[in-house]
């Protein structure tokens, strides 16, 4: 049985090739993103394996189904890039990796928070230039601050626990309150309270019709002046233009983003010799109080190991017509 991988990077190849020794599938690695043109590259594969920026819309799904593909395996948690209705209509299974080391993403959000606050990236460069001055590096104590968490699933829960450990007051908003977190001291409150009271807000909900642009000019108007916004979830959660206005007028004092609305044209590539035509990301990168990382929050050894083993196990179980060991992995 053959599996075609799209958007393949060298580390995908290394991890999947090693874990596949248990399964013996034929693996085909394609660097291109999946779209209606590259779908033609699929030949005799029963499964395709895709990542966050592959475009798995109705047209692509129909092409894949016509080529005999039975399973679309997402090697990630989010699935906003897949038309699940079209997959169902074409009798394709869609699976994902629902929870792989949520700590990996939560800890990256913490890393962004501290980098923005204590300016370690600036200090690193400064000291290398033999500039030992502290001017401009003033930070704040995280201890005692109010941290708002939007979405308290696997990653949001890990982030809440990190923040409790730092002695923060943690406010959370989710469609379902989490009893374990409540018992640990997290207060579940309406979204407006999170927006109005938090010194730092971290987004951990999925991108869907309810959450698209959850940070927009109206919700920004409720924020504490000078607050910090961290987004390691999906770029579409924030209206980037409204956020740029808020950075210019000081309502948002710090912004850390590991995801960006138009990231599929930029992230996961070396564009160091390219003129980037996207003025919005260029503007964002020009602010001294903005930190952009290129969708690397998941990128730890432990997370890649779990992503790889869960993905191949799900493909194997679906091919054999078995129930999935992890039913939350099955979307369709
Ligand atoms: P999860 O499904 O475990 O948790 C999502 C939580 O969001 C759930 O508790 C859900 O009830 C809540 N939610 C849903 N709709 C909401 C709404 N309208 N308002 C508030 N809360 C809402 O998912 P997870 O594993 O914690 O992942 C969260 C997101 O992180 C994923 O959807 C994905 O987009 C993103 N992610 C990013 C990276 C990265 O490398 N940057 C890696 C993994 C996941």
PDB file of N, CA, C and O and ligand atoms in Angstrom, residues 76-80 96 98-100 102 105 150-157 173-176 203-208 210-211 214 232-234 258-259 295-299, ligand 1:
ATOM      1  N   UNK A  76      -1.387  16.658  11.692  1.00  0.00           N
ATOM      2  CA  UNK A  76      -1.542  17.831  12.570  1.00  0.00           C
ATOM      3  C   UNK A  76      -2.896  17.695  13.275  1.00  0.00           C
ATOM      4  O   UNK A  76      -3.664  16.781  12.967  1.00  0.00           O
ATOM      5  N   UNK A  77      -3.173  18.642  14.192  1.00  0.00           N
ATOM      6  CA  UNK A  77      -4.427  18.583  14.960  1.00  0.00           C
ATOM      7  C   UNK A  77      -5.544  19.358  14.244  1.00  0.00           C
ATOM      8  O   UNK A  77      -6.660  18.862  14.074  1.00  0.00           O
ATOM      9  N   UNK A  78      -5.246  20.578  13.792  1.00  0.00           N
ATOM     10  CA  UNK A  78      -6.255  21.429  13.151  1.00  0.00           C
ATOM     11  C   UNK A  78      -6.669  20.847  11.798  1.00  0.00           C
ATOM     12  O   UNK A  78      -5.864  20.213  11.119  1.00  0.00           O
ATOM     13  N   UNK A  79      -7.927  21.062  11.417  1.00  0.00           N
ATOM     14  CA  UNK A  79      -8.407  20.490  10.152  1.00  0.00           C
ATOM     15  C   UNK A  79      -9.258  21.495   9.365  1.00  0.00           C
ATOM     16  O   UNK A  79     -10.086  21.128   8.542  1.00  0.00           O
ATOM     17  N   UNK A  80      -9.039  22.806   9.644  1.00  0.00           N
ATOM     18  CA  UNK A  80      -9.810  23.853   8.974  1.00  0.00           C
ATOM     19  C   UNK A  80      -9.550  23.907   7.470  1.00  0.00           C
ATOM     20  O   UNK A  80     -10.307  24.509   6.729  1.00  0.00           O
ATOM     21  N   UNK A  96      -6.752  12.637  11.747  1.00  0.00           N
ATOM     22  CA  UNK A  96      -5.794  13.673  12.169  1.00  0.00           C
ATOM     23  C   UNK A  96      -5.047  13.158  13.395  1.00  0.00           C
ATOM     24  O   UNK A  96      -5.291  12.038  13.850  1.00  0.00           O
ATOM     25  N   UNK A  98      -5.090  14.081  16.983  1.00  0.00           N
ATOM     26  CA  UNK A  98      -5.832  15.003  17.850  1.00  0.00           C
ATOM     27  C   UNK A  98      -5.000  15.582  18.987  1.00  0.00           C
ATOM     28  O   UNK A  98      -5.137  16.748  19.306  1.00  0.00           O
ATOM     29  N   UNK A  99      -4.144  14.785  19.583  1.00  0.00           N
ATOM     30  CA  UNK A  99      -3.369  15.325  20.706  1.00  0.00           C
ATOM     31  C   UNK A  99      -1.964  14.754  20.651  1.00  0.00           C
ATOM     32  O   UNK A  99      -1.762  13.580  20.921  1.00  0.00           O
ATOM     33  N   UNK A 100      -1.032  15.578  20.231  1.00  0.00           N
ATOM     34  CA  UNK A 100       0.362  15.132  20.272  1.00  0.00           C
ATOM     35  C   UNK A 100       1.097  16.160  21.096  1.00  0.00           C
ATOM     36  O   UNK A 100       1.065  17.327  20.792  1.00  0.00           O
ATOM     37  N   UNK A 102       0.682  18.238  23.594  1.00  0.00           N
ATOM     38  CA  UNK A 102       0.149  19.606  23.668  1.00  0.00           C
ATOM     39  C   UNK A 102       1.124  20.549  24.369  1.00  0.00           C
ATOM     40  O   UNK A 102       1.137  21.750  24.121  1.00  0.00           O
ATOM     41  N   UNK A 105       3.298  22.862  22.096  1.00  0.00           N
ATOM     42  CA  UNK A 105       2.720  24.128  21.621  1.00  0.00           C
ATOM     43  C   UNK A 105       2.576  25.112  22.789  1.00  0.00           C
ATOM     44  O   UNK A 105       2.920  26.289  22.673  1.00  0.00           O
ATOM     45  N   UNK A 150      -8.065  31.604  25.654  1.00  0.00           N
ATOM     46  CA  UNK A 150      -9.278  31.360  24.862  1.00  0.00           C
ATOM     47  C   UNK A 150      -9.132  29.990  24.216  1.00  0.00           C
ATOM     48  O   UNK A 150      -8.272  29.790  23.351  1.00  0.00           O
ATOM     49  N   UNK A 151      -9.943  29.036  24.684  1.00  0.00           N
ATOM     50  CA  UNK A 151      -9.840  27.648  24.237  1.00  0.00           C
ATOM     51  C   UNK A 151      -9.000  26.861  25.224  1.00  0.00           C
ATOM     52  O   UNK A 151      -7.791  27.078  25.324  1.00  0.00           O
ATOM     53  N   UNK A 152      -9.655  25.968  25.986  1.00  0.00           N
ATOM     54  CA  UNK A 152      -8.928  25.201  27.008  1.00  0.00           C
ATOM     55  C   UNK A 152      -8.991  23.705  26.712  1.00  0.00           C
ATOM     56  O   UNK A 152      -9.329  22.895  27.576  1.00  0.00           O
ATOM     57  N   UNK A 153      -8.717  23.353  25.456  1.00  0.00           N
ATOM     58  CA  UNK A 153      -8.593  21.931  25.094  1.00  0.00           C
ATOM     59  C   UNK A 153      -7.216  21.446  25.520  1.00  0.00           C
ATOM     60  O   UNK A 153      -6.670  21.891  26.531  1.00  0.00           O
ATOM     61  N   UNK A 154      -6.649  20.553  24.731  1.00  0.00           N
ATOM     62  CA  UNK A 154      -5.370  19.941  25.128  1.00  0.00           C
ATOM     63  C   UNK A 154      -4.271  20.984  25.333  1.00  0.00           C
ATOM     64  O   UNK A 154      -3.565  20.968  26.340  1.00  0.00           O
ATOM     65  N   UNK A 155      -4.134  21.902  24.373  1.00  0.00           N
ATOM     66  CA  UNK A 155      -3.026  22.865  24.434  1.00  0.00           C
ATOM     67  C   UNK A 155      -3.337  23.976  25.448  1.00  0.00           C
ATOM     68  O   UNK A 155      -2.494  24.334  26.271  1.00  0.00           O
ATOM     69  N   UNK A 156      -4.573  24.501  25.380  1.00  0.00           N
ATOM     70  CA  UNK A 156      -4.955  25.570  26.302  1.00  0.00           C
ATOM     71  C   UNK A 156      -4.831  25.120  27.749  1.00  0.00           C
ATOM     72  O   UNK A 156      -4.407  25.881  28.625  1.00  0.00           O
ATOM     73  N   UNK A 157      -5.185  23.844  27.993  1.00  0.00           N
ATOM     74  CA  UNK A 157      -5.088  23.301  29.360  1.00  0.00           C
ATOM     75  C   UNK A 157      -3.626  23.289  29.829  1.00  0.00           C
ATOM     76  O   UNK A 157      -3.316  23.721  30.947  1.00  0.00           O
ATOM     77  N   UNK A 173     -11.856  31.308  28.659  1.00  0.00           N
ATOM     78  CA  UNK A 173     -13.133  31.250  27.946  1.00  0.00           C
ATOM     79  C   UNK A 173     -13.109  30.039  27.025  1.00  0.00           C
ATOM     80  O   UNK A 173     -12.167  29.843  26.258  1.00  0.00           O
ATOM     81  N   UNK A 174     -14.153  29.213  27.129  1.00  0.00           N
ATOM     82  CA  UNK A 174     -14.312  28.065  26.231  1.00  0.00           C
ATOM     83  C   UNK A 174     -15.813  27.790  26.169  1.00  0.00           C
ATOM     84  O   UNK A 174     -16.558  28.212  27.065  1.00  0.00           O
ATOM     85  N   UNK A 175     -16.252  27.080  25.150  1.00  0.00           N
ATOM     86  CA  UNK A 175     -17.670  26.735  25.068  1.00  0.00           C
ATOM     87  C   UNK A 175     -18.038  25.727  26.171  1.00  0.00           C
ATOM     88  O   UNK A 175     -19.190  25.647  26.581  1.00  0.00           O
ATOM     89  N   UNK A 176     -17.035  24.991  26.652  1.00  0.00           N
ATOM     90  CA  UNK A 176     -17.268  24.054  27.769  1.00  0.00           C
ATOM     91  C   UNK A 176     -16.200  24.342  28.828  1.00  0.00           C
ATOM     92  O   UNK A 176     -15.006  24.313  28.518  1.00  0.00           O
ATOM     93  N   UNK A 203      -4.288  32.516  22.516  1.00  0.00           N
ATOM     94  CA  UNK A 203      -5.392  31.885  21.776  1.00  0.00           C
ATOM     95  C   UNK A 203      -5.105  30.399  21.555  1.00  0.00           C
ATOM     96  O   UNK A 203      -4.056  30.047  20.988  1.00  0.00           O
ATOM     97  N   UNK A 204      -6.039  29.547  21.981  1.00  0.00           N
ATOM     98  CA  UNK A 204      -5.851  28.095  21.831  1.00  0.00           C
ATOM     99  C   UNK A 204      -7.130  27.409  21.355  1.00  0.00           C
ATOM    100  O   UNK A 204      -7.327  26.223  21.618  1.00  0.00           O
ATOM    101  N   UNK A 205      -8.016  28.154  20.675  1.00  0.00           N
ATOM    102  CA  UNK A 205      -9.231  27.528  20.134  1.00  0.00           C
ATOM    103  C   UNK A 205      -8.987  27.205  18.653  1.00  0.00           C
ATOM    104  O   UNK A 205      -8.083  27.766  18.036  1.00  0.00           O
ATOM    105  N   UNK A 206      -9.791  26.306  18.079  1.00  0.00           N
ATOM    106  CA  UNK A 206      -9.608  26.015  16.652  1.00  0.00           C
ATOM    107  C   UNK A 206     -10.162  27.142  15.785  1.00  0.00           C
ATOM    108  O   UNK A 206     -10.936  27.970  16.270  1.00  0.00           O
ATOM    109  N   UNK A 207      -9.774  27.169  14.535  1.00  0.00           N
ATOM    110  CA  UNK A 207     -10.356  28.135  13.588  1.00  0.00           C
ATOM    111  C   UNK A 207     -11.619  27.524  13.001  1.00  0.00           C
ATOM    112  O   UNK A 207     -11.580  26.450  12.401  1.00  0.00           O
ATOM    113  N   UNK A 208     -12.750  28.179  13.227  1.00  0.00           N
ATOM    114  CA  UNK A 208     -14.009  27.747  12.616  1.00  0.00           C
ATOM    115  C   UNK A 208     -14.886  28.989  12.412  1.00  0.00           C
ATOM    116  O   UNK A 208     -14.417  30.116  12.648  1.00  0.00           O
ATOM    117  N   UNK A 210     -17.203  30.252  14.101  1.00  0.00           N
ATOM    118  CA  UNK A 210     -17.453  31.047  15.316  1.00  0.00           C
ATOM    119  C   UNK A 210     -16.200  31.811  15.747  1.00  0.00           C
ATOM    120  O   UNK A 210     -16.293  32.849  16.385  1.00  0.00           O
ATOM    121  N   UNK A 211     -15.025  31.258  15.433  1.00  0.00           N
ATOM    122  CA  UNK A 211     -13.796  31.857  15.978  1.00  0.00           C
ATOM    123  C   UNK A 211     -13.027  32.698  14.957  1.00  0.00           C
ATOM    124  O   UNK A 211     -12.072  33.361  15.329  1.00  0.00           O
ATOM    125  N   UNK A 214     -11.817  36.295  15.801  1.00  0.00           N
ATOM    126  CA  UNK A 214     -12.311  36.517  17.174  1.00  0.00           C
ATOM    127  C   UNK A 214     -11.603  37.745  17.756  1.00  0.00           C
ATOM    128  O   UNK A 214     -12.155  38.461  18.593  1.00  0.00           O
ATOM    129  N   UNK A 232      -0.746  30.998  18.868  1.00  0.00           N
ATOM    130  CA  UNK A 232      -0.055  29.818  18.319  1.00  0.00           C
ATOM    131  C   UNK A 232      -1.081  28.878  17.678  1.00  0.00           C
ATOM    132  O   UNK A 232      -0.768  27.726  17.403  1.00  0.00           O
ATOM    133  N   UNK A 233      -2.320  29.375  17.473  1.00  0.00           N
ATOM    134  CA  UNK A 233      -3.384  28.455  17.053  1.00  0.00           C
ATOM    135  C   UNK A 233      -3.578  28.434  15.530  1.00  0.00           C
ATOM    136  O   UNK A 233      -3.096  27.522  14.857  1.00  0.00           O
ATOM    137  N   UNK A 234      -4.267  29.419  14.999  1.00  0.00           N
ATOM    138  CA  UNK A 234      -4.397  29.561  13.544  1.00  0.00           C
ATOM    139  C   UNK A 234      -4.453  31.058  13.226  1.00  0.00           C
ATOM    140  O   UNK A 234      -5.099  31.827  13.954  1.00  0.00           O
ATOM    141  N   UNK A 258       2.743  32.642  15.960  1.00  0.00           N
ATOM    142  CA  UNK A 258       3.405  31.490  15.333  1.00  0.00           C
ATOM    143  C   UNK A 258       2.637  31.085  14.081  1.00  0.00           C
ATOM    144  O   UNK A 258       3.023  30.145  13.388  1.00  0.00           O
ATOM    145  N   UNK A 259       1.531  31.779  13.836  1.00  0.00           N
ATOM    146  CA  UNK A 259       0.638  31.460  12.716  1.00  0.00           C
ATOM    147  C   UNK A 259       0.198  32.782  12.094  1.00  0.00           C
ATOM    148  O   UNK A 259       0.160  33.810  12.775  1.00  0.00           O
ATOM    149  N   UNK A 295       5.275  28.920  12.375  1.00  0.00           N
ATOM    150  CA  UNK A 295       4.515  27.699  12.685  1.00  0.00           C
ATOM    151  C   UNK A 295       5.438  26.593  13.221  1.00  0.00           C
ATOM    152  O   UNK A 295       5.444  25.479  12.705  1.00  0.00           O
ATOM    153  N   UNK A 296       6.211  26.942  14.245  1.00  0.00           N
ATOM    154  CA  UNK A 296       7.156  25.974  14.798  1.00  0.00           C
ATOM    155  C   UNK A 296       6.756  25.478  16.185  1.00  0.00           C
ATOM    156  O   UNK A 296       7.505  24.713  16.807  1.00  0.00           O
ATOM    157  N   UNK A 297       5.568  25.910  16.668  1.00  0.00           N
ATOM    158  CA  UNK A 297       5.215  25.558  18.054  1.00  0.00           C
ATOM    159  C   UNK A 297       5.174  24.045  18.269  1.00  0.00           C
ATOM    160  O   UNK A 297       5.522  23.547  19.330  1.00  0.00           O
ATOM    161  N   UNK A 298       4.766  23.306  17.249  1.00  0.00           N
ATOM    162  CA  UNK A 298       4.650  21.836  17.383  1.00  0.00           C
ATOM    163  C   UNK A 298       6.010  21.145  17.314  1.00  0.00           C
ATOM    164  O   UNK A 298       6.111  19.956  17.575  1.00  0.00           O
ATOM    165  N   UNK A 299       7.052  21.883  16.956  1.00  0.00           N
ATOM    166  CA  UNK A 299       8.278  21.279  16.436  1.00  0.00           C
ATOM    167  C   UNK A 299       9.240  20.851  17.538  1.00  0.00           C
ATOM    168  O   UNK A 299      10.269  21.477  17.784  1.00  0.00           O
TER     169      UNK A 299
HETATM  170  P1  LIG B   1      -8.576  20.893  21.220  1.00  0.00           P
HETATM  171  O1  LIG B   1      -9.602  20.431  20.263  1.00  0.00           O
HETATM  172  O2  LIG B   1      -8.047  19.945  22.253  1.00  0.00           O
HETATM  173  O3  LIG B   1      -9.077  22.193  22.002  1.00  0.00           O
HETATM  174  C1  LIG B   1      -9.741  23.248  21.391  1.00  0.00           C
HETATM  175  C2  LIG B   1     -10.610  23.911  22.460  1.00  0.00           C
HETATM  176  O4  LIG B   1     -11.202  25.061  21.867  1.00  0.00           O
HETATM  177  C3  LIG B   1     -11.737  23.010  22.972  1.00  0.00           C
HETATM  178  O5  LIG B   1     -11.756  23.005  24.385  1.00  0.00           O
HETATM  179  C4  LIG B   1     -12.989  23.660  22.402  1.00  0.00           C
HETATM  180  O6  LIG B   1     -14.149  23.517  23.238  1.00  0.00           O
HETATM  181  C5  LIG B   1     -12.545  25.107  22.317  1.00  0.00           C
HETATM  182  N1  LIG B   1     -13.388  25.916  21.431  1.00  0.00           N
HETATM  183  C6  LIG B   1     -14.024  25.531  20.294  1.00  0.00           C
HETATM  184  N2  LIG B   1     -14.733  26.560  19.806  1.00  0.00           N
HETATM  185  C7  LIG B   1     -14.532  27.604  20.635  1.00  0.00           C
HETATM  186  C8  LIG B   1     -15.015  28.927  20.668  1.00  0.00           C
HETATM  187  N3  LIG B   1     -15.866  29.378  19.737  1.00  0.00           N
HETATM  188  N4  LIG B   1     -14.609  29.732  21.671  1.00  0.00           N
HETATM  189  C9  LIG B   1     -13.775  29.272  22.641  1.00  0.00           C
HETATM  190  N5  LIG B   1     -13.295  28.015  22.666  1.00  0.00           N
HETATM  191  C10 LIG B   1     -13.668  27.194  21.678  1.00  0.00           C
HETATM  192  O7  LIG B   1      -7.375  21.453  20.318  1.00  0.00           O
HETATM  193  P2  LIG B   1      -5.854  21.632  20.732  1.00  0.00           P
HETATM  194  O8  LIG B   1      -5.113  20.364  20.498  1.00  0.00           O
HETATM  195  O9  LIG B   1      -5.784  22.267  22.056  1.00  0.00           O
HETATM  196  O10 LIG B   1      -5.388  22.650  19.593  1.00  0.00           O
HETATM  197  C11 LIG B   1      -5.909  23.961  19.528  1.00  0.00           C
HETATM  198  C12 LIG B   1      -5.507  24.575  18.204  1.00  0.00           C
HETATM  199  O11 LIG B   1      -4.078  24.759  18.187  1.00  0.00           O
HETATM  200  C13 LIG B   1      -5.767  23.661  16.984  1.00  0.00           C
HETATM  201  O12 LIG B   1      -7.080  23.843  16.494  1.00  0.00           O
HETATM  202  C14 LIG B   1      -4.733  24.119  15.997  1.00  0.00           C
HETATM  203  O13 LIG B   1      -5.323  25.097  15.163  1.00  0.00           O
HETATM  204  C15 LIG B   1      -3.643  24.780  16.848  1.00  0.00           C
HETATM  205  N6  LIG B   1      -2.348  24.099  16.788  1.00  0.00           N
HETATM  206  C16 LIG B   1      -1.247  24.815  16.421  1.00  0.00           C
HETATM  207  C17 LIG B   1      -0.014  24.205  16.384  1.00  0.00           C
HETATM  208  C18 LIG B   1       1.250  24.959  16.021  1.00  0.00           C
HETATM  209  O14 LIG B   1       2.286  24.336  15.753  1.00  0.00           O
HETATM  210  N7  LIG B   1       1.237  26.279  16.016  1.00  0.00           N
HETATM  211  C19 LIG B   1       0.101  22.840  16.679  1.00  0.00           C
HETATM  212  C20 LIG B   1      -1.048  22.142  17.067  1.00  0.00           C
HETATM  213  C21 LIG B   1      -2.273  22.768  17.110  1.00  0.00           C
END
